[in-house]
PDB file of C-alpha atoms in Angstrom:
ATOM      1  CA  MET A   1      58.190 -43.798-141.649  1.00  0.00           C
ATOM      2  CA  ALA A   2      55.670 -41.125-142.595  1.00  0.00           C
ATOM      3  CA  PHE A   3      56.533 -38.124-144.733  1.00  0.00           C
ATOM      4  CA  SER A   4      54.885 -34.834-143.819  1.00  0.00           C
ATOM      5  CA  TRP A   5      54.234 -31.717-145.905  1.00  0.00           C
ATOM      6  CA  PRO A   6      52.920 -28.363-144.639  1.00  0.00           C
ATOM      7  CA  VAL A   7      49.888 -26.781-146.308  1.00  0.00           C
ATOM      8  CA  ARG A   8      48.348 -23.424-145.480  1.00  0.00           C
ATOM      9  CA  VAL A   9      44.634 -22.952-146.162  1.00  0.00           C
ATOM     10  CA  TYR A  10      44.043 -20.064-148.556  1.00  0.00           C
ATOM     11  CA  TRP A  11      40.797 -18.199-149.111  1.00  0.00           C
ATOM     12  CA  GLU A  12      40.367 -19.963-152.457  1.00  0.00           C
ATOM     13  CA  ASP A  13      40.296 -23.323-150.615  1.00  0.00           C
ATOM     14  CA  THR A  14      37.233 -22.389-148.575  1.00  0.00           C
ATOM     15  CA  ASP A  15      33.514 -22.044-149.071  1.00  0.00           C
ATOM     16  CA  ALA A  16      31.466 -18.980-148.148  1.00  0.00           C
ATOM     17  CA  GLY A  17      31.666 -19.976-144.477  1.00  0.00           C
ATOM     18  CA  GLY A  18      35.473 -19.981-144.453  1.00  0.00           C
ATOM     19  CA  VAL A  19      35.619 -23.797-144.167  1.00  0.00           C
ATOM     20  CA  VAL A  20      37.716 -25.869-146.572  1.00  0.00           C
ATOM     21  CA  TYR A  21      35.531 -27.235-149.370  1.00  0.00           C
ATOM     22  CA  TYR A  22      35.567 -31.033-149.119  1.00  0.00           C
ATOM     23  CA  ALA A  23      37.055 -31.697-152.586  1.00  0.00           C
ATOM     24  CA  ASN A  24      40.034 -29.431-151.856  1.00  0.00           C
ATOM     25  CA  TYR A  25      41.330 -31.920-149.297  1.00  0.00           C
ATOM     26  CA  LEU A  26      42.065 -34.201-152.266  1.00  0.00           C
ATOM     27  CA  SER A  27      44.363 -31.509-153.667  1.00  0.00           C
ATOM     28  CA  PHE A  28      46.178 -31.268-150.338  1.00  0.00           C
ATOM     29  CA  LEU A  29      46.677 -35.048-150.365  1.00  0.00           C
ATOM     30  CA  GLU A  30      47.936 -34.939-153.962  1.00  0.00           C
ATOM     31  CA  ARG A  31      50.461 -32.193-153.197  1.00  0.00           C
ATOM     32  CA  ALA A  32      51.870 -34.188-150.309  1.00  0.00           C
ATOM     33  CA  ARG A  33      52.231 -37.328-152.457  1.00  0.00           C
ATOM     34  CA  SER A  34      54.049 -35.307-155.131  1.00  0.00           C
ATOM     35  CA  GLU A  35      56.398 -33.864-152.515  1.00  0.00           C
ATOM     36  CA  TRP A  36      56.925 -37.337-151.020  1.00  0.00           C
ATOM     37  CA  LEU A  37      58.064 -38.631-154.426  1.00  0.00           C
ATOM     38  CA  ARG A  38      60.283 -35.562-154.838  1.00  0.00           C
ATOM     39  CA  ASP A  39      61.765 -36.183-151.389  1.00  0.00           C
ATOM     40  CA  LEU A  40      62.567 -39.748-152.486  1.00  0.00           C
ATOM     41  CA  GLY A  41      64.400 -38.265-155.500  1.00  0.00           C
ATOM     42  CA  PHE A  42      61.776 -38.659-158.222  1.00  0.00           C
ATOM     43  CA  GLU A  43      60.156 -35.919-160.270  1.00  0.00           C
ATOM     44  CA  GLN A  44      56.901 -36.981-161.883  1.00  0.00           C
ATOM     45  CA  ASP A  45      57.650 -35.357-165.229  1.00  0.00           C
ATOM     46  CA  ALA A  46      61.023 -37.145-165.339  1.00  0.00           C
ATOM     47  CA  LEU A  47      59.317 -40.465-164.539  1.00  0.00           C
ATOM     48  CA  ARG A  48      56.965 -39.875-167.453  1.00  0.00           C
ATOM     49  CA  ASP A  49      59.697 -38.733-169.861  1.00  0.00           C
ATOM     50  CA  GLU A  50      62.515 -41.098-168.852  1.00  0.00           C
ATOM     51  CA  SER A  51      60.758 -44.192-167.488  1.00  0.00           C
ATOM     52  CA  GLY A  52      57.532 -43.883-169.450  1.00  0.00           C
ATOM     53  CA  VAL A  53      55.296 -44.277-166.392  1.00  0.00           C
ATOM     54  CA  VAL A  54      52.894 -42.153-164.396  1.00  0.00           C
ATOM     55  CA  PHE A  55      50.932 -42.764-161.214  1.00  0.00           C
ATOM     56  CA  VAL A  56      47.163 -42.439-161.293  1.00  0.00           C
ATOM     57  CA  VAL A  57      44.675 -42.546-158.450  1.00  0.00           C
ATOM     58  CA  ARG A  58      42.599 -45.688-158.650  1.00  0.00           C
ATOM     59  CA  ARG A  59      40.662 -45.367-155.396  1.00  0.00           C
ATOM     60  CA  VAL A  60      40.320 -43.042-152.426  1.00  0.00           C
ATOM     61  CA  GLU A  61      38.639 -43.808-149.116  1.00  0.00           C
ATOM     62  CA  ILE A  62      38.374 -40.652-147.045  1.00  0.00           C
ATOM     63  CA  ASP A  63      36.951 -39.744-143.666  1.00  0.00           C
ATOM     64  CA  TYR A  64      36.312 -36.087-142.873  1.00  0.00           C
ATOM     65  CA  LEU A  65      36.672 -35.789-139.111  1.00  0.00           C
ATOM     66  CA  ALA A  66      36.862 -32.051-138.414  1.00  0.00           C
ATOM     67  CA  PRO A  67      36.892 -28.909-140.566  1.00  0.00           C
ATOM     68  CA  ALA A  68      39.903 -26.858-141.584  1.00  0.00           C
ATOM     69  CA  ARG A  69      39.420 -23.129-141.915  1.00  0.00           C
ATOM     70  CA  PHE A  70      40.933 -20.170-143.686  1.00  0.00           C
ATOM     71  CA  ASN A  71      44.574 -19.535-142.724  1.00  0.00           C
ATOM     72  CA  ASP A  72      44.997 -22.821-140.841  1.00  0.00           C
ATOM     73  CA  GLN A  73      48.468 -24.329-141.033  1.00  0.00           C
ATOM     74  CA  LEU A  74      48.054 -28.048-141.753  1.00  0.00           C
ATOM     75  CA  GLU A  75      50.392 -31.025-141.993  1.00  0.00           C
ATOM     76  CA  VAL A  76      49.649 -33.686-144.587  1.00  0.00           C
ATOM     77  CA  SER A  77      51.297 -37.074-144.097  1.00  0.00           C
ATOM     78  CA  VAL A  78      52.141 -39.825-146.565  1.00  0.00           C
ATOM     79  CA  SER A  79      52.786 -43.336-145.282  1.00  0.00           C
ATOM     80  CA  PRO A  80      53.092 -46.261-147.726  1.00  0.00           C
ATOM     81  CA  GLN A  81      51.155 -49.259-146.445  1.00  0.00           C
ATOM     82  CA  LYS A  82      51.271 -51.805-149.248  1.00  0.00           C
ATOM     83  CA  ILE A  83      53.624 -51.771-152.201  1.00  0.00           C
ATOM     84  CA  GLY A  84      52.855 -54.072-155.096  1.00  0.00           C
ATOM     85  CA  GLY A  85      54.497 -54.535-158.457  1.00  0.00           C
ATOM     86  CA  ALA A  86      52.234 -51.994-160.158  1.00  0.00           C
ATOM     87  CA  SER A  87      50.366 -50.362-157.269  1.00  0.00           C
ATOM     88  CA  LEU A  88      50.855 -48.469-154.031  1.00  0.00           C
ATOM     89  CA  GLU A  89      48.453 -48.153-151.128  1.00  0.00           C
ATOM     90  CA  ILE A  90      49.146 -45.043-149.105  1.00  0.00           C
ATOM     91  CA  SER A  91      47.691 -43.938-145.795  1.00  0.00           C
ATOM     92  CA  GLN A  92      47.372 -40.170-145.518  1.00  0.00           C
ATOM     93  CA  THR A  93      46.264 -37.845-142.771  1.00  0.00           C
ATOM     94  CA  ILE A  94      45.692 -34.122-142.524  1.00  0.00           C
ATOM     95  CA  VAL A  95      46.190 -32.615-139.093  1.00  0.00           C
ATOM     96  CA  ARG A  96      46.078 -29.201-137.506  1.00  0.00           C
ATOM     97  CA  GLY A  97      48.339 -29.460-134.486  1.00  0.00           C
ATOM     98  CA  PRO A  98      47.152 -32.461-132.487  1.00  0.00           C
ATOM     99  CA  THR A  99      43.727 -32.564-134.205  1.00  0.00           C
ATOM    100  CA  ARG A 100      43.217 -35.063-137.002  1.00  0.00           C
ATOM    101  CA  LEU A 101      40.974 -33.525-139.641  1.00  0.00           C
ATOM    102  CA  VAL A 102      41.120 -36.113-142.433  1.00  0.00           C
ATOM    103  CA  SER A 103      42.109 -39.766-142.749  1.00  0.00           C
ATOM    104  CA  ALA A 104      42.457 -41.273-146.205  1.00  0.00           C
ATOM    105  CA  MET A 105      43.607 -44.451-147.889  1.00  0.00           C
ATOM    106  CA  VAL A 106      44.728 -43.858-151.466  1.00  0.00           C
ATOM    107  CA  LYS A 107      45.434 -46.602-153.977  1.00  0.00           C
ATOM    108  CA  LEU A 108      47.714 -45.569-156.832  1.00  0.00           C
ATOM    109  CA  ALA A 109      48.312 -47.509-160.019  1.00  0.00           C
ATOM    110  CA  CYS A 110      51.477 -47.247-162.050  1.00  0.00           C
ATOM    111  CA  VAL A 111      50.625 -47.081-165.751  1.00  0.00           C
ATOM    112  CA  ASP A 112      52.548 -46.563-168.945  1.00  0.00           C
ATOM    113  CA  ALA A 113      52.318 -42.925-169.968  1.00  0.00           C
ATOM    114  CA  ALA A 114      51.370 -43.660-173.572  1.00  0.00           C
ATOM    115  CA  GLY A 115      48.491 -46.122-173.213  1.00  0.00           C
ATOM    116  CA  PHE A 116      47.595 -45.970-169.526  1.00  0.00           C
ATOM    117  CA  LYS A 117      47.957 -49.743-169.198  1.00  0.00           C
ATOM    118  CA  PRO A 118      49.319 -51.197-165.922  1.00  0.00           C
ATOM    119  CA  ALA A 119      53.108 -51.024-165.692  1.00  0.00           C
ATOM    120  CA  LYS A 120      55.700 -52.176-163.180  1.00  0.00           C
ATOM    121  CA  ILE A 121      56.805 -49.570-160.705  1.00  0.00           C
ATOM    122  CA  PRO A 122      60.459 -48.759-161.504  1.00  0.00           C
ATOM    123  CA  THR A 123      62.838 -50.590-159.173  1.00  0.00           C
ATOM    124  CA  PRO A 124      64.474 -47.419-157.806  1.00  0.00           C
ATOM    125  CA  ILE A 125      61.070 -46.197-156.605  1.00  0.00           C
ATOM    126  CA  LEU A 126      60.294 -49.553-154.998  1.00  0.00           C
ATOM    127  CA  GLN A 127      63.620 -49.469-153.193  1.00  0.00           C
ATOM    128  CA  ALA A 128      63.263 -45.865-152.085  1.00  0.00           C
ATOM    129  CA  ALA A 129      59.685 -46.434-150.905  1.00  0.00           C
ATOM    130  CA  GLY A 130      60.803 -49.285-148.668  1.00  0.00           C
ATOM    131  CA  ARG A 131      60.340 -52.436-150.675  1.00  0.00           C
ATOM    132  CA  ALA A 132      63.408 -54.436-151.612  1.00  0.00           C
ATOM    133  CA  THR A 133      63.058 -56.211-154.932  1.00  0.00           C
TER     134      THR A 133
END
């Protein structure tokens, strides 16, 4: 089941032509992933402080299909595709109404907060994200 988060395009997100600057889509994707974790019951600072882990982006594959513009109301989805012991692969889309603007596949790695070495994803996150351990 996909999680969805609304994002409005602000002037600061656009270039001189009023079109969203391509790198800003990555921020929209990041916000939605943070809100997805929050919706599952996990705050990233608490994960770092209490479990000693953080999630880092290892790879992003992104297709820009149509432009977003100033003041557009967008929906950014998060849909886990593959959940490993220390990694997550997440499909994400950005849409404006029925129009798909961006498709992305994001691979996240779970690492220990101190040394940034691979770490197991905490069991409660695995369970909440849909993988029984």
